[in-house]
Coordinates of N, CA and C in Angstrom, one line a residue:
M1 N -1.2 24.8 -21.2 CA -2.0 24.4 -20.0 C -2.4 25.7 -19.3
S2 N -3.7 25.8 -19.0 CA -4.2 27.0 -18.3 C -3.9 26.9 -16.8
L3 N -3.9 28.0 -16.1 CA -3.7 28.0 -14.7 C -4.7 27.2 -14.0
E4 N -6.0 27.3 -14.4 CA -7.1 26.6 -13.8 C -6.9 25.1 -14.0
E5 N -6.4 24.7 -15.2 CA -6.2 23.3 -15.4 C -5.1 22.7 -14.5
A6 N -4.0 23.5 -14.4 CA -2.9 23.0 -13.6 C -3.4 22.9 -12.2
A7 N -4.1 23.9 -11.7 CA -4.6 23.9 -10.3 C -5.5 22.7 -10.0
R8 N -6.3 22.4 -11.0 CA -7.2 21.2 -10.9 C -6.4 19.9 -10.8
Q9 N -5.4 19.8 -11.6 CA -4.6 18.5 -11.6 C -3.8 18.4 -10.3
L10 N -3.4 19.6 -9.7 CA -2.5 19.5 -8.5 C -3.4 19.6 -7.3
K11 N -4.7 19.8 -7.4 CA -5.6 19.9 -6.2 C -5.2 21.1 -5.4
F12 N -4.7 22.2 -6.0 CA -4.4 23.4 -5.4 C -5.5 24.5 -5.8
A13 N -5.6 25.5 -5.0 CA -6.5 26.6 -5.4 C -5.7 27.5 -6.5
P14 N -6.4 28.0 -7.5 CA -5.7 28.8 -8.5 C -5.0 30.0 -7.8
R15 N -5.6 30.6 -6.8 CA -4.9 31.7 -6.2 C -3.6 31.3 -5.6
Q16 N -3.5 30.1 -5.1 CA -2.2 29.6 -4.6 C -1.1 29.5 -5.7
L17 N -1.5 29.1 -6.9 CA -0.5 29.0 -8.0 C -0.2 30.4 -8.4
V18 N -1.2 31.4 -8.4 CA -0.9 32.7 -8.8 C 0.1 33.4 -7.8
A19 N 0.0 33.1 -6.5 CA 0.9 33.6 -5.5 C 2.3 33.0 -5.7
L20 N 2.3 31.7 -6.0 CA 3.6 30.9 -6.2 C 4.3 31.5 -7.4
E21 N 3.7 31.7 -8.5 CA 4.3 32.2 -9.7 C 4.8 33.7 -9.6
A22 N 4.0 34.4 -8.8 CA 4.4 35.8 -8.5 C 5.4 36.0 -7.5
G23 N 5.8 34.9 -6.8 CA 6.8 35.0 -5.8 C 6.3 35.6 -4.5
E24 N 5.0 35.6 -4.3 CA 4.4 36.2 -3.1 C 4.2 35.0 -2.1
L25 N 5.3 34.5 -1.6 CA 5.3 33.3 -0.8 C 4.7 33.6 0.6
E26 N 4.6 34.8 1.0 CA 4.0 35.1 2.3 C 2.5 34.9 2.3
R27 N 1.9 34.7 1.1 CA 0.5 34.4 1.0 C 0.2 32.9 1.1
L28 N 1.2 32.1 1.1 CA 1.0 30.7 1.2 C 1.2 30.2 2.6
P29 N 0.6 29.1 3.0 CA 0.6 28.7 4.4 C 1.8 27.9 4.8
G30 N 3.0 28.6 4.9 CA 4.1 27.9 5.5 C 5.2 27.3 4.5
G31 N 6.4 27.2 5.0 CA 7.5 26.7 4.2 C 7.3 25.3 3.6
T32 N 6.7 24.4 4.4 CA 6.5 23.0 4.0 C 5.6 23.0 2.8
V33 N 4.5 23.8 2.9 CA 3.5 23.8 1.8 C 4.2 24.4 0.5
V34 N 5.0 25.5 0.7 CA 5.7 26.1 -0.5 C 6.6 25.1 -1.2
R35 N 7.4 24.3 -0.4 CA 8.3 23.4 -1.0 C 7.5 22.2 -1.6
G36 N 6.4 21.8 -1.0 CA 5.6 20.7 -1.6 C 4.9 21.2 -2.9
M37 N 4.4 22.4 -2.9 CA 3.8 22.9 -4.1 C 4.8 23.0 -5.2
L38 N 6.0 23.5 -4.9 CA 7.1 23.6 -6.0 C 7.4 22.2 -6.5
R39 N 7.6 21.2 -5.7 CA 7.9 19.9 -6.2 C 6.7 19.4 -7.1
S40 N 5.5 19.5 -6.6 CA 4.4 19.0 -7.4 C 4.2 19.7 -8.7
Y41 N 4.4 21.1 -8.6 CA 4.3 21.9 -9.9 C 5.4 21.5 -10.9
A42 N 6.6 21.3 -10.4 CA 7.7 21.0 -11.2 C 7.5 19.6 -11.8
R43 N 7.0 18.7 -11.1 CA 6.8 17.3 -11.6 C 5.7 17.3 -12.7
L44 N 4.6 18.2 -12.5 CA 3.6 18.3 -13.5 C 4.1 18.9 -14.8
L45 N 5.0 19.9 -14.7 CA 5.5 20.6 -15.9 C 6.8 20.0 -16.4
R46 N 7.3 19.0 -15.7 CA 8.6 18.3 -16.0 C 9.7 19.3 -16.0
L47 N 9.8 20.0 -14.9 CA 10.9 20.9 -14.6 C 11.8 20.3 -13.5
D48 N 13.0 21.0 -13.3 CA 13.9 20.6 -12.3 C 13.5 21.1 -11.0
A49 N 12.9 20.3 -10.1 CA 12.4 20.8 -8.8 C 13.5 21.4 -7.9
E50 N 14.7 20.7 -7.9 CA 15.7 21.2 -7.1 C 16.2 22.6 -7.4
A51 N 16.2 22.9 -8.7 CA 16.6 24.3 -9.1 C 15.6 25.3 -8.6
L52 N 14.3 25.0 -8.7 CA 13.3 25.9 -8.1 C 13.4 26.1 -6.7
L53 N 13.6 24.9 -5.9 CA 13.8 25.0 -4.5 C 15.0 25.9 -4.1
A54 N 16.0 25.8 -4.9 CA 17.2 26.6 -4.5 C 16.9 28.0 -4.6
Q55 N 16.0 28.5 -5.4 CA 15.7 29.9 -5.6 C 14.9 30.4 -4.4
V56 N 14.2 29.6 -3.6 CA 13.4 30.0 -2.5 C 14.0 29.6 -1.1
D57 N 15.2 29.0 -1.2 CA 15.9 28.6 0.1 C 16.1 29.8 1.0
A58 N 16.5 30.9 0.5 CA 16.7 32.0 1.4 C 15.5 32.6 2.0
R59 N 14.3 32.4 1.3 CA 13.1 33.0 1.8 C 12.3 31.9 2.6
V60 N 12.5 30.7 2.3 CA 11.7 29.6 3.0 C 12.7 28.6 3.6
P61 N 13.0 28.8 4.9 CA 13.9 27.9 5.6 C 13.4 26.5 5.6
P62 N 14.3 25.5 5.7 CA 13.8 24.1 5.7 C 12.9 23.9 7.0
P63 N 11.9 23.0 6.9 CA 11.0 22.8 8.0 C 11.7 22.0 9.1
D64 N 11.3 22.3 10.3 CA 11.8 21.7 11.5 C 11.0 20.3 11.7
A65 N 11.8 19.2 11.6 CA 11.2 17.9 11.6 C 10.3 17.6 12.8
E66 N 10.8 18.0 14.0 CA 10.0 17.8 15.2 C 8.7 18.6 15.3
R67 N 8.8 19.8 14.8 CA 7.6 20.7 14.7 C 6.6 20.1 13.8
L68 N 7.1 19.6 12.6 CA 6.2 19.0 11.7 C 5.5 17.8 12.2
A69 N 6.3 17.0 12.9 CA 5.7 15.7 13.5 C 4.6 16.0 14.5
Q70 N 4.8 17.1 15.4 CA 3.8 17.5 16.3 C 2.6 18.0 15.6
R71 N 2.8 18.6 14.5 CA 1.7 19.2 13.8 C 0.7 18.1 13.2
Y72 N 1.3 17.0 12.6 CA 0.5 16.0 12.0 C 0.1 14.9 13.0
R73 N 0.6 15.0 14.3 CA 0.3 14.0 15.3 C -1.0 14.2 15.9
Q74 N -1.6 15.4 15.7 CA -2.8 15.7 16.3 C -4.0 14.9 15.7
P75 N -5.0 14.5 16.5 CA -6.1 13.7 15.9 C -6.8 14.3 14.8
V76 N -7.0 15.7 14.8 CA -7.6 16.4 13.7 C -6.7 17.5 13.4
P77 N -5.7 17.3 12.4 CA -4.7 18.3 12.1 C -5.4 19.6 11.7
F78 N -4.8 20.8 12.1 CA -5.2 22.1 11.7 C -6.5 22.5 12.2
S79 N -7.2 21.8 13.1 CA -8.5 22.2 13.5 C -8.6 22.5 15.0
D80 N -7.6 22.1 15.8 CA -7.6 22.3 17.2 C -6.7 23.5 17.5
G81 N -7.4 24.7 17.8 CA -6.6 25.9 18.1 C -6.3 26.1 19.6
A82 N -6.8 25.2 20.4 CA -6.6 25.5 21.9 C -5.2 25.1 22.3
R83 N -4.6 25.9 23.1 CA -3.3 25.7 23.6 C -3.3 24.8 24.9
R84 N -2.4 23.9 24.9 CA -2.3 23.0 26.1 C -1.1 23.4 26.9
S85 N -1.1 23.0 28.2 CA -0.1 23.3 29.1 C 1.1 22.4 28.8
N86 N 2.3 22.8 29.3 CA 3.5 22.0 29.1 C 3.4 20.6 29.8
L87 N 2.7 20.5 30.9 CA 2.5 19.3 31.6 C 1.6 18.3 30.7
A88 N 0.6 18.8 30.0 CA -0.2 18.0 29.2 C 0.6 17.4 28.0
Y89 N 1.5 18.3 27.5 CA 2.3 17.8 26.3 C 3.3 16.7 26.8
V90 N 3.9 16.9 28.0 CA 4.8 15.9 28.6 C 4.0 14.5 28.8
A91 N 2.8 14.7 29.3 CA 2.0 13.4 29.6 C 1.7 12.7 28.3
L92 N 1.3 13.5 27.3 CA 1.0 13.0 26.0 C 2.2 12.3 25.4
S93 N 3.3 12.9 25.4 CA 4.5 12.3 24.9 C 4.9 11.0 25.5
L94 N 4.8 11.0 26.9 CA 5.1 9.7 27.6 C 4.1 8.6 27.3
T95 N 2.8 9.0 27.1 CA 1.8 8.0 26.7 C 2.1 7.4 25.4
L96 N 2.4 8.3 24.4 CA 2.8 7.8 23.1 C 4.0 6.9 23.1
L97 N 5.0 7.2 23.9 CA 6.2 6.4 24.0 C 5.8 5.0 24.5
V98 N 4.9 5.0 25.5 CA 4.5 3.7 26.1 C 3.7 2.8 25.1
V99 N 2.8 3.5 24.3 CA 2.0 2.8 23.4 C 2.9 2.2 22.2
V100 N 3.8 3.1 21.7 CA 4.7 2.6 20.7 C 5.6 1.5 21.1
A101 N 6.1 1.5 22.3 CA 6.9 0.4 22.9 C 6.1 -0.9 23.0
A102 N 4.8 -0.7 23.5 CA 4.0 -1.9 23.6 C 3.6 -2.5 22.2
V103 N 3.3 -1.7 21.3 CA 3.0 -2.1 19.9 C 4.2 -2.9 19.3
A104 N 5.4 -2.2 19.4 CA 6.6 -2.8 18.9 C 6.9 -4.2 19.5
L105 N 6.7 -4.3 20.8 CA 6.9 -5.6 21.5 C 5.9 -6.7 21.0
E106 N 4.7 -6.3 20.9 CA 3.6 -7.2 20.4 C 3.9 -7.6 19.0
W107 N 4.4 -6.7 18.1 CA 4.7 -7.0 16.7 C 5.8 -7.9 16.6
R108 N 6.9 -7.7 17.4 CA 8.0 -8.6 17.4 C 7.6 -10.1 17.9
Q109 N 6.7 -10.1 18.8 CA 6.3 -11.4 19.3 C 5.5 -12.2 18.2
E110 N 4.6 -11.4 17.5 CA 3.8 -12.0 16.4 C 4.7 -12.5 15.3
R111 N 5.7 -11.6 14.9 CA 6.6 -12.0 13.8 C 7.4 -13.2 14.2
A112 N 7.8 -13.3 15.5 CA 8.6 -14.5 15.9 C 7.8 -15.7 15.8
G113 N 6.4 -15.6 16.0 CA 5.6 -16.8 16.0 C 5.1 -17.2 14.6
M114 N 5.3 -16.3 13.6 CA 4.8 -16.6 12.2 C 5.5 -17.8 11.6
P115 N 6.8 -17.9 11.6 CA 7.5 -19.0 10.9 C 7.0 -20.4 11.4
R116 N 6.5 -20.5 12.7 CA 6.2 -21.8 13.2 C 4.9 -22.4 12.5
S117 N 4.1 -21.4 12.1 CA 2.8 -21.8 11.3 C 3.1 -22.1 9.9
A118 N 4.3 -21.9 9.4 CA 4.5 -22.0 7.9 C 5.1 -23.3 7.6
F119 N 5.4 -24.2 8.5 CA 5.9 -25.5 8.1 C 4.8 -26.4 7.5
V120 N 5.2 -27.1 6.5 CA 4.3 -27.9 5.7 C 4.3 -29.4 6.3
S121 N 3.2 -29.9 6.7 CA 3.1 -31.2 7.3 C 3.3 -32.3 6.2
P122 N 4.1 -33.3 6.4 CA 4.3 -34.3 5.4 C 3.0 -35.1 5.2
L123 N 2.7 -35.5 3.9 CA 1.5 -36.3 3.6 C 1.7 -37.7 4.0
Q124 N 0.6 -38.3 4.5 CA 0.6 -39.7 4.8 C 0.7 -40.6 3.5
Q125 N 1.6 -41.6 3.5 CA 1.8 -42.4 2.3 C 1.2 -43.8 2.7
P126 N 0.8 -44.6 1.7 CA 0.4 -46.0 1.9 C 1.6 -46.8 2.5
A127 N 1.3 -47.9 3.1 CA 2.3 -48.6 3.9 C 3.4 -49.1 3.0
E128 N 3.2 -49.8 1.9 CA 4.2 -50.3 1.1 C 5.1 -49.2 0.5
P129 N 4.6 -48.2 -0.2 CA 5.4 -47.1 -0.7 C 6.3 -46.5 0.4
Q130 N 5.7 -46.3 1.6 CA 6.4 -45.7 2.7 C 7.7 -46.5 3.0
R131 N 7.5 -47.9 3.1 CA 8.7 -48.7 3.4 C 9.8 -48.6 2.3
A132 N 9.3 -48.4 1.1 CA 10.2 -48.3 0.0 C 11.0 -47.0 0.1
A133 N 10.3 -45.9 0.4 CA 10.9 -44.6 0.6 C 11.9 -44.6 1.7
V134 N 11.6 -45.3 2.8 CA 12.5 -45.4 3.9 C 13.8 -46.1 3.4
A135 N 13.7 -47.2 2.6 CA 14.8 -47.9 2.1 C 15.7 -47.0 1.3
V136 N 15.1 -46.2 0.4 CA 15.8 -45.3 -0.4 C 16.5 -44.2 0.4
A137 N 15.8 -43.7 1.4 CA 16.3 -42.6 2.2 C 17.5 -43.1 3.0
S138 N 17.5 -44.4 3.4 CA 18.6 -44.9 4.2 C 19.9 -44.9 3.4
A139 N 19.8 -44.9 2.0 CA 21.1 -44.9 1.2 C 21.5 -43.5 0.8
A140 N 20.6 -42.6 1.0 CA 20.9 -41.2 0.6 C 21.3 -40.4 1.8
P141 N 22.1 -39.3 1.7 CA 22.5 -38.5 2.8 C 21.3 -37.8 3.4
A142 N 21.3 -37.7 4.7 CA 20.2 -37.1 5.4 C 20.2 -35.6 5.1
P143 N 18.9 -35.1 4.8 CA 18.8 -33.7 4.4 C 19.1 -32.8 5.7
S144 N 19.7 -31.6 5.4 CA 20.0 -30.7 6.4 C 18.7 -30.2 7.0
P145 N 18.6 -29.9 8.4 CA 17.4 -29.4 9.0 C 17.0 -28.1 8.3
T146 N 17.9 -27.4 7.8 CA 17.6 -26.1 7.2 C 16.9 -26.2 5.9
T147 N 16.8 -27.4 5.3 CA 16.1 -27.6 4.0 C 14.7 -28.0 4.1
R148 N 14.1 -28.0 5.3 CA 12.7 -28.4 5.4 C 11.8 -27.4 4.7
A149 N 10.6 -27.9 4.3 CA 9.8 -27.1 3.5 C 9.1 -26.0 4.3
V150 N 9.6 -24.8 4.0 CA 9.1 -23.6 4.7 C 8.6 -22.6 3.5
A151 N 7.4 -22.1 3.7 CA 6.9 -21.2 2.6 C 7.7 -20.0 2.6
P152 N 8.0 -19.5 1.4 CA 8.8 -18.2 1.4 C 7.9 -17.0 2.0
P153 N 8.6 -15.9 2.3 CA 7.9 -14.8 3.0 C 6.7 -14.4 2.2
E154 N 6.7 -14.2 0.8 CA 5.6 -13.7 0.1 C 4.4 -14.7 0.2
E155 N 4.7 -16.0 0.2 CA 3.6 -17.0 0.3 C 3.0 -16.9 1.6
R156 N 3.9 -16.8 2.7 CA 3.3 -16.7 4.0 C 2.4 -15.5 4.1
T157 N 2.8 -14.4 3.6 CA 1.9 -13.2 3.6 C 0.6 -13.4 2.9
T158 N 0.7 -14.0 1.7 CA -0.6 -14.3 1.0 C -1.5 -15.2 1.7
A159 N -0.9 -16.3 2.2 CA -1.7 -17.3 2.9 C -2.4 -16.7 4.1
A160 N -1.7 -15.8 4.8 CA -2.3 -15.2 6.0 C -3.3 -14.1 5.7
G161 N -3.5 -13.8 4.4 CA -4.4 -12.7 4.1 C -3.8 -11.3 4.3
W162 N -2.5 -11.2 4.4 CA -1.8 -9.9 4.6 C -1.7 -9.2 3.3
R163 N -1.6 -7.8 3.4 CA -1.4 -7.0 2.2 C -0.2 -6.1 2.4
R164 N 0.3 -5.5 1.3 CA 1.5 -4.7 1.3 C 1.3 -3.3 0.9
I165 N 1.7 -2.3 1.7 CA 1.6 -0.9 1.4 C 3.0 -0.4 1.2
E166 N 3.3 0.2 0.1 CA 4.7 0.8 -0.2 C 4.5 2.3 -0.4
M167 N 5.3 3.1 0.3 CA 5.2 4.6 0.2 C 6.6 5.1 -0.2
R168 N 6.6 6.1 -1.1 CA 7.8 6.8 -1.4 C 7.6 8.3 -1.1
F169 N 8.5 9.0 -0.4 CA 8.3 10.3 0.0 C 9.2 11.3 -0.7
D170 N 8.5 12.2 -1.4 CA 9.2 13.3 -2.1 C 9.5 14.4 -1.2
G171 N 8.8 14.5 -0.1 CA 9.0 15.6 1.0 C 8.6 15.0 2.3
E172 N 8.8 15.8 3.4 CA 8.5 15.4 4.7 C 7.0 15.1 4.9
S173 N 6.7 13.9 5.5 CA 5.3 13.6 5.7 C 5.1 12.7 6.9
W174 N 4.0 13.0 7.7 CA 3.7 12.2 8.8 C 2.7 11.1 8.4
V175 N 2.9 9.9 8.8 CA 2.0 8.8 8.4 C 1.6 8.0 9.6
E176 N 0.3 7.7 9.6 CA -0.3 6.8 10.6 C -1.1 5.8 10.0
I177 N -0.8 4.5 10.2 CA -1.6 3.4 9.6 C -2.0 2.4 10.7
R178 N -3.3 2.0 10.7 CA -3.8 1.0 11.6 C -4.3 -0.2 10.8
S179 N -4.1 -1.4 11.3 CA -4.6 -2.6 10.6 C -6.0 -2.8 10.8
G180 N -6.6 -3.9 10.2 CA -8.0 -4.1 10.4 C -8.4 -4.5 11.7
N181 N -7.5 -5.0 12.6 CA -7.8 -5.4 13.9 C -7.5 -4.2 14.9
G182 N -7.2 -3.0 14.3 CA -7.0 -1.8 15.2 C -5.6 -1.6 15.7
K183 N -4.7 -2.5 15.3 CA -3.3 -2.3 15.8 C -2.6 -1.2 15.0
L184 N -1.8 -0.4 15.7 CA -1.1 0.7 15.1 C 0.2 0.1 14.5
L185 N 0.2 0.2 13.1 CA 1.4 -0.4 12.4 C 2.5 0.6 12.2
V186 N 2.2 1.9 12.0 CA 3.2 2.9 11.9 C 2.6 4.3 12.3
S187 N 3.4 5.1 13.0 CA 3.0 6.4 13.4 C 4.3 7.2 13.5
Q188 N 4.7 7.8 12.4 CA 6.1 8.3 12.3 C 6.2 9.4 11.2
L189 N 7.2 10.3 11.4 CA 7.5 11.3 10.4 C 8.6 10.7 9.5
H190 N 8.3 10.9 8.2 CA 9.3 10.4 7.1 C 9.8 11.5 6.4
L191 N 11.1 11.5 6.1 CA 11.8 12.6 5.4 C 11.8 12.4 3.9
G192 N 11.9 13.4 3.2 CA 11.9 13.4 1.7 C 13.1 12.5 1.2
G193 N 12.8 11.7 0.2 CA 13.8 10.8 -0.4 C 13.9 9.5 0.2
T194 N 12.9 9.2 1.2 CA 13.0 7.9 1.8 C 11.8 7.0 1.3
E195 N 11.8 5.7 1.7 CA 10.7 4.8 1.3 C 10.3 4.0 2.6
R196 N 9.1 3.5 2.6 CA 8.6 2.8 3.7 C 7.6 1.7 3.2
V197 N 7.8 0.4 3.7 CA 6.9 -0.7 3.3 C 6.2 -1.2 4.6
V198 N 4.9 -1.3 4.5 CA 4.1 -1.7 5.7 C 3.3 -2.9 5.2
T199 N 3.2 -4.0 6.0 CA 2.4 -5.2 5.7 C 1.5 -5.4 6.9
G200 N 0.3 -6.0 6.7 CA -0.6 -6.3 7.7 C -1.9 -6.8 7.1
V201 N -2.9 -6.9 8.0 CA -4.2 -7.4 7.7 C -5.2 -6.3 7.4
P202 N -5.8 -6.2 6.2 CA -6.7 -5.2 5.9 C -8.1 -5.4 6.6
P203 N -8.9 -4.3 6.6 CA -8.7 -3.0 6.0 C -7.8 -2.1 6.8
F204 N -7.1 -1.2 6.2 CA -6.1 -0.3 6.8 C -6.7 1.1 6.9
A205 N -6.7 1.7 8.0 CA -7.1 3.1 8.2 C -5.8 3.9 8.1
V206 N -5.7 4.8 7.1 CA -4.5 5.5 6.7 C -4.7 7.0 6.9
V207 N -3.8 7.7 7.5 CA -3.7 9.1 7.6 C -2.3 9.6 7.1
I208 N -2.3 10.4 6.1 CA -1.0 10.9 5.5 C -1.0 12.4 5.5
G209 N -0.1 13.0 6.2 CA 0.1 14.5 6.2 C 1.0 14.9 5.0
N210 N 0.8 16.1 4.5 CA 1.5 16.6 3.3 C 1.5 15.5 2.2
A211 N 0.2 15.1 2.0 CA 0.0 13.9 1.1 C 0.5 14.2 -0.4
Q212 N 0.6 15.4 -0.8 CA 1.0 15.7 -2.1 C 2.4 15.2 -2.4
Q213 N 3.2 15.0 -1.3 CA 4.6 14.6 -1.4 C 4.8 13.0 -1.3
V214 N 3.7 12.3 -1.3 CA 3.7 10.9 -1.1 C 3.2 10.1 -2.3
R215 N 3.9 9.1 -2.8 CA 3.4 8.2 -3.8 C 3.2 6.8 -3.1
L216 N 2.0 6.3 -3.2 CA 1.6 5.1 -2.5 C 1.1 4.0 -3.5
S217 N 1.6 2.8 -3.2 CA 1.0 1.6 -4.0 C 0.6 0.6 -3.0
Y218 N -0.5 -0.1 -3.4 CA -1.1 -1.1 -2.5 C -1.1 -2.4 -3.3
N219 N -0.4 -3.4 -2.7 CA -0.1 -4.7 -3.5 C 0.4 -4.4 -4.9
D220 N 1.3 -3.5 -5.0 CA 2.0 -3.1 -6.3 C 1.1 -2.4 -7.2
K221 N 0.0 -1.9 -6.8 CA -0.9 -1.1 -7.6 C -0.9 0.4 -7.1
P222 N -0.6 1.4 -8.0 CA -0.6 2.8 -7.5 C -2.0 3.2 -7.0
V223 N -2.0 4.0 -6.0 CA -3.2 4.6 -5.4 C -3.1 6.1 -5.5
D224 N -4.1 6.7 -6.1 CA -4.2 8.2 -6.2 C -4.7 8.8 -4.9
L225 N -3.9 9.5 -4.2 CA -4.2 10.1 -2.9 C -5.0 11.4 -3.1
M226 N -4.9 12.1 -4.2 CA -5.5 13.4 -4.3 C -7.0 13.5 -4.0
P227 N -7.8 12.5 -4.4 CA -9.2 12.6 -4.1 C -9.5 12.6 -2.6
H228 N -8.5 12.2 -1.8 CA -8.7 12.0 -0.3 C -8.1 13.2 0.4
V229 N -7.5 14.1 -0.3 CA -6.7 15.2 0.4 C -7.7 16.3 0.9
K230 N -7.5 16.7 2.1 CA -8.3 17.8 2.6 C -7.3 18.6 3.5
V231 N -7.0 19.8 3.1 CA -6.0 20.7 3.8 C -4.7 19.9 4.1
E232 N -4.1 19.4 3.0 CA -2.8 18.7 3.0 C -2.9 17.3 3.6
V233 N -4.0 16.9 4.2 CA -4.0 15.6 4.9 C -5.0 14.7 4.1
A234 N -4.5 13.5 3.8 CA -5.3 12.5 3.2 C -5.7 11.4 4.2
R235 N -7.0 11.2 4.3 CA -7.6 10.2 5.2 C -8.4 9.2 4.3
F236 N -8.1 7.9 4.4 CA -8.9 7.0 3.6 C -8.6 5.5 4.2
T237 N -9.3 4.6 3.6 CA -9.3 3.2 4.0 C -8.9 2.3 2.8
L238 N -7.9 1.4 3.0 CA -7.5 0.4 2.0 C -8.1 -0.9 2.4
D239 N -9.0 -1.5 1.5 CA -9.6 -2.8 1.8 C -8.6 -3.9 1.4

């Protein structure tokens, strides 16, 4: 495999792979990028990623989770060079906390209301068969209230037109997903080795930072994020 072919498959610039193989890590944009490139390169070449990461641990310290979260939380990552005052950051943080709390409360209320719409109404029977059914029922033990016909969770999701997004994180990544009605479903930093499942009503507006470290499937079908990546961030819509 040529260097150009490897760079094309990984969506990296050839000069970045040259710097990585030469050990010139200072030419690469930060420790998170170096670790992400190593993992992706190792997966492409079927090598042990952890062994490669161990070789650069002394030169590339682990990323700070809070700093990474602040980096990907910006509306246009890597493009706003203006510095804000401490008061502005405090105000923004408080606003985000209020929004997250409001969304969480609304989501809990919606989830609490979903099972009520899932009960199946009994069909109307002709008069004579109904009397016969009553007679039989009188001789049989009464069913437990918990055995009433309730659609299973997957059926409720399908009936409501909901869709499922499943993500697996090989490295740290900031994810923001909004549903078709504009509701914020997730806005959070995820650590490597974790998974996240999100359900909602499409279309979904998705932003994924450090997208090379994320494997995503939509309704159990894998989605290639690389065509949507620009400067480590993938922005796309799932219908």
